[in-house]
Short mmCIF file of C-alpha atoms in Angstrom, two decimals:
data_model
loop_
_atom_site.label_atom_id
_atom_site.label_comp_id
_atom_site.label_asym_id
_atom_site.label_seq_id
_atom_site.Cartn_x
_atom_site.Cartn_y
_atom_site.Cartn_z
CA ARG A 16 -0.01 0.00 -0.02
CA LYS A 17 1.33 3.45 -0.89
CA GLU A 18 1.84 5.86 1.93
CA VAL A 19 -0.26 8.49 0.24
CA GLU A 20 -2.80 7.52 -2.26
CA GLN A 21 -4.87 9.59 -4.67
CA ASP A 22 -7.36 8.76 -7.37
CA PRO A 23 -5.43 9.77 -10.47
CA GLY A 24 -8.54 10.78 -12.35
CA PRO A 25 -8.99 12.52 -14.64
CA PHE A 26 -12.04 14.17 -13.17
CA ASN A 27 -13.91 15.88 -16.01
CA VAL A 28 -16.16 18.50 -14.55
CA PRO A 29 -18.42 21.12 -16.18
CA GLU A 30 -17.61 24.78 -15.34
CA GLY A 31 -19.48 25.99 -12.37
CA ALA A 32 -19.81 22.59 -10.77
CA THR A 33 -18.57 21.50 -7.37
CA VAL A 34 -15.87 18.82 -7.23
CA ALA A 35 -14.24 17.04 -4.39
CA PHE A 36 -11.41 14.53 -4.14
CA ASN A 37 -9.80 12.68 -1.33
CA CYS A 38 -6.31 11.62 -0.42
CA THR A 39 -5.70 8.71 1.96
CA TYR A 40 -2.55 8.32 4.06
CA SER A 41 -1.24 5.28 5.90
CA ASN A 42 0.73 6.65 8.82
CA SER A 43 -1.67 7.59 11.62
CA ALA A 44 1.14 9.65 13.30
CA SER A 45 1.34 12.03 10.27
CA GLN A 46 1.66 15.54 11.43
CA SER A 47 0.83 18.08 8.70
CA PHE A 48 -1.10 18.00 5.45
CA PHE A 49 -1.03 20.10 2.33
CA TRP A 50 -2.53 20.49 -1.03
CA TYR A 51 -0.30 21.58 -3.97
CA ARG A 52 -1.46 22.41 -7.42
CA GLN A 53 0.60 21.68 -10.52
CA ASP A 54 -0.32 23.02 -13.94
CA CYS A 55 0.60 21.09 -17.01
CA ARG A 56 4.41 21.22 -17.58
CA LYS A 57 4.88 23.52 -14.60
CA GLU A 58 6.26 23.20 -11.06
CA PRO A 59 4.00 22.43 -8.05
CA LYS A 60 2.83 25.33 -6.07
CA LEU A 61 1.26 25.37 -2.59
CA LEU A 62 -2.45 25.69 -2.73
CA MET A 63 -3.28 25.42 0.96
CA SER A 64 -2.40 23.70 4.24
CA VAL A 65 -4.93 21.51 5.74
CA TYR A 66 -5.84 22.18 9.44
CA SER A 67 -7.63 19.88 11.87
CA SER A 68 -10.70 21.90 12.00
CA GLY A 69 -10.95 22.25 8.31
CA ASN A 70 -10.14 25.54 6.46
CA GLU A 71 -11.43 27.48 3.56
CA ASP A 72 -9.78 29.80 1.07
CA GLY A 73 -12.20 31.33 -1.34
CA ARG A 74 -13.84 28.52 -3.36
CA PHE A 75 -11.45 25.94 -1.92
CA THR A 76 -12.19 23.99 1.27
CA ALA A 77 -9.79 21.50 2.75
CA GLN A 78 -10.79 18.95 5.41
CA LEU A 79 -8.83 16.41 7.49
CA ASN A 80 -10.33 13.28 8.83
CA ARG A 81 -7.80 11.68 11.19
CA ALA A 82 -10.00 8.77 12.27
CA SER A 83 -10.29 7.50 8.74
CA GLN A 84 -6.90 8.97 7.59
CA TYR A 85 -7.78 11.04 4.73
CA ILE A 86 -7.80 14.64 3.58
CA SER A 87 -10.16 16.13 1.09
CA LEU A 88 -10.24 19.14 -1.24
CA LEU A 89 -13.57 20.65 -2.33
CA ILE A 90 -13.71 23.19 -5.09
CA ARG A 91 -16.92 25.20 -5.52
CA ASP A 92 -18.01 27.06 -8.63
CA SER A 93 -15.20 25.55 -10.58
CA LYS A 94 -13.48 27.72 -13.22
CA LEU A 95 -11.62 26.70 -16.40
CA SER A 96 -8.39 27.93 -14.67
CA ASP A 97 -8.91 25.32 -11.95
CA SER A 98 -7.83 22.63 -14.47
CA ALA A 99 -4.53 21.21 -13.06
CA THR A 100 -3.27 18.30 -11.15
CA TYR A 101 -3.72 18.44 -7.40
CA LEU A 102 -1.13 16.90 -5.25
CA CYS A 103 -1.65 15.74 -1.70
CA VAL A 104 1.32 16.03 0.60
CA VAL A 105 1.64 14.48 4.09
CA LYS A 106 4.33 15.20 6.51
CA SER A 107 5.29 12.09 8.37
CA ASN A 108 8.37 11.58 10.52
CA TYR A 109 9.60 15.02 9.47
CA GLN A 110 9.48 14.01 5.85
CA LEU A 111 7.13 15.01 3.11
CA ILE A 112 5.36 12.20 1.33
CA TRP A 113 3.75 13.16 -2.01
CA GLY A 114 0.70 11.63 -3.74
CA ALA A 115 0.91 11.05 -7.48
CA GLY A 116 -1.84 13.66 -7.95
CA THR A 117 -5.38 13.88 -9.17
CA LYS A 118 -5.90 15.43 -12.53
CA LEU A 119 -8.87 17.80 -12.87
CA ILE A 120 -10.24 19.06 -16.14
CA ILE A 121 -12.82 21.73 -16.17
CA LYS A 122 -14.91 21.85 -19.34
CA PRO A 123 -16.77 24.89 -20.60
CA ASP B 19 8.77 36.80 -4.66
CA VAL B 20 10.86 33.62 -4.17
CA LYS B 21 12.68 32.60 -7.18
CA VAL B 22 14.18 29.19 -7.68
CA THR B 23 16.12 28.81 -10.93
CA GLN B 24 17.21 25.55 -12.55
CA SER B 25 19.93 25.87 -15.15
CA SER B 26 18.33 23.84 -17.89
CA ARG B 27 14.77 23.21 -18.97
CA TYR B 28 15.51 20.35 -21.32
CA LEU B 29 18.62 18.13 -21.35
CA VAL B 30 19.56 15.19 -23.44
CA LYS B 31 22.53 13.02 -22.36
CA ARG B 32 24.07 9.83 -23.34
CA THR B 33 24.29 6.76 -21.15
CA GLY B 34 27.56 6.92 -19.02
CA GLU B 35 27.89 10.61 -19.13
CA LYS B 36 28.32 12.69 -15.97
CA VAL B 37 25.47 15.16 -15.72
CA PHE B 38 25.27 18.28 -13.51
CA LEU B 39 21.86 19.94 -12.67
CA GLU B 40 22.21 23.24 -11.06
CA CYS B 41 19.72 25.07 -8.85
CA VAL B 42 19.88 28.53 -7.32
CA GLN B 43 17.40 30.26 -4.94
CA ASP B 44 17.42 33.82 -4.03
CA MET B 45 15.59 33.90 -0.71
CA ASP B 46 18.29 32.86 1.67
CA HIS B 47 16.50 29.63 2.38
CA GLU B 48 18.27 27.09 4.59
CA ASN B 49 16.66 24.04 3.05
CA MET B 50 16.98 22.81 -0.49
CA PHE B 51 15.75 19.58 -2.13
CA TRP B 52 16.04 17.63 -5.25
CA TYR B 53 13.04 15.50 -6.40
CA ARG B 54 12.30 13.49 -9.42
CA GLN B 55 8.82 13.23 -10.77
CA ASP B 56 7.60 10.35 -12.93
CA PRO B 57 4.12 9.62 -14.30
CA GLY B 58 1.90 7.67 -11.87
CA LEU B 59 4.41 8.27 -9.04
CA GLY B 60 4.49 11.01 -6.43
CA LEU B 61 7.54 13.32 -6.21
CA ARG B 62 10.38 11.25 -4.82
CA LEU B 63 13.00 12.86 -2.86
CA ILE B 64 16.60 12.28 -3.98
CA TYR B 65 18.63 14.35 -1.60
CA PHE B 66 18.10 17.41 0.58
CA SER B 67 20.29 19.87 2.37
CA TYR B 68 19.48 21.94 5.43
CA ASP B 69 22.63 23.93 5.47
CA VAL B 70 25.81 24.70 3.54
CA LYS B 71 27.92 21.60 3.08
CA MET B 72 25.27 19.48 4.73
CA LYS B 73 23.34 16.80 2.81
CA GLU B 74 20.98 14.05 3.63
CA LYS B 75 19.81 11.07 1.53
CA GLY B 76 16.22 11.05 0.51
CA ASP B 77 14.24 8.03 -0.61
CA ILE B 78 16.15 7.26 -3.86
CA PRO B 79 19.68 8.51 -3.59
CA GLU B 80 21.32 5.58 -5.58
CA GLY B 81 23.14 6.86 -8.70
CA TYR B 82 23.08 10.49 -7.52
CA SER B 83 25.16 12.79 -5.50
CA VAL B 84 24.82 16.51 -4.48
CA SER B 85 26.86 19.46 -3.61
CA ARG B 86 26.10 22.54 -1.55
CA GLU B 87 29.10 24.72 -1.34
CA LYS B 88 27.02 27.98 -1.06
CA LYS B 89 23.72 28.56 0.69
CA GLU B 90 21.99 29.62 -2.53
CA ARG B 91 23.15 26.87 -4.76
CA PHE B 92 22.36 23.10 -4.72
CA SER B 93 23.69 20.88 -7.41
CA LEU B 94 22.52 17.41 -8.37
CA ILE B 95 25.09 15.11 -10.05
CA LEU B 96 24.47 11.91 -11.93
CA GLU B 97 27.88 10.24 -11.86
CA SER B 98 27.13 7.97 -14.79
CA ALA B 99 23.79 8.60 -16.42
CA SER B 100 21.52 5.61 -17.11
CA THR B 101 18.25 5.43 -19.10
CA ASN B 102 16.28 4.81 -15.96
CA GLN B 103 17.33 8.27 -14.79
CA THR B 104 15.22 9.85 -17.63
CA SER B 105 12.79 11.96 -15.70
CA MET B 106 11.67 15.42 -14.64
CA TYR B 107 13.94 16.78 -11.94
CA LEU B 108 12.61 19.45 -9.61
CA CYS B 109 14.63 21.58 -7.27
CA ALA B 110 12.93 23.24 -4.28
CA SER B 111 13.76 25.37 -1.35
CA SER B 112 12.06 26.32 1.95
CA PHE B 113 12.75 28.58 4.80
CA SER B 114 12.43 25.91 7.46
CA PHE B 115 11.68 22.26 7.70
CA GLY B 116 11.24 20.15 10.81
CA GLN B 117 9.02 19.80 13.79
CA VAL B 118 7.52 23.27 13.72
CA GLY B 119 8.38 24.28 10.17
CA ASN B 120 5.46 24.33 7.78
CA SER B 121 7.01 26.72 5.24
CA PRO B 122 5.97 25.91 1.69
CA LEU B 123 8.32 24.44 -0.71
CA HIS B 124 9.17 26.75 -3.66
CA PHE B 125 10.02 24.84 -6.75
CA GLY B 126 12.07 25.64 -9.80
CA ASN B 127 10.34 25.00 -13.19
CA GLY B 128 12.10 21.65 -13.58
CA THR B 129 14.65 19.99 -15.83
CA ARG B 130 13.33 17.32 -18.16
CA LEU B 131 16.31 14.98 -18.60
CA THR B 132 16.41 12.31 -21.27
CA VAL B 133 19.19 9.77 -21.16
CA THR B 134 19.70 7.85 -24.44
#
């Protein structure tokens, strides 16, 4: 079992829809959680950290479920510019473990 | 704005060649990292450095070495390139990394290396 797993997608979603995807992690002692965004042929960039109580940044909401060991990312009112690969990152034992990413395609 | 610069965007080398990938950051970050990214796999850490002349092995150090002679520069060296080292190589830096550090990683725009 991979330490951090994501559905690779692609998720094909119409513009304006709400989309959510999860990321599961295997180490229950994981300390911190992040979502990065990677556009095609570009480098990853931090989208948001994920806090225990859940957090929101505009149209993006991140949640952490420690009991079931997953984090989620919800995107509301999706835009064409949201098309990207979303990488889940988990900090375990002071190391960052990266998921392979979920590809999101927003269609007009 | 943090800038991490990788010396080459695309590189084609022959099997057995020695390859140098250079990375420079301009934000006085202590930590620097080299990753490779392959389809279907997450970013995999090759080496990282938390200070000048310091280096730590990541998950897949075999076939690679690194050098950090100056704080702003972190070099990745493929001593004898092989075809299975064909990949996208990403350099990153961060202000802090550790028990309390949640500083984001700032990435360079990558070097796509092809070994033939």
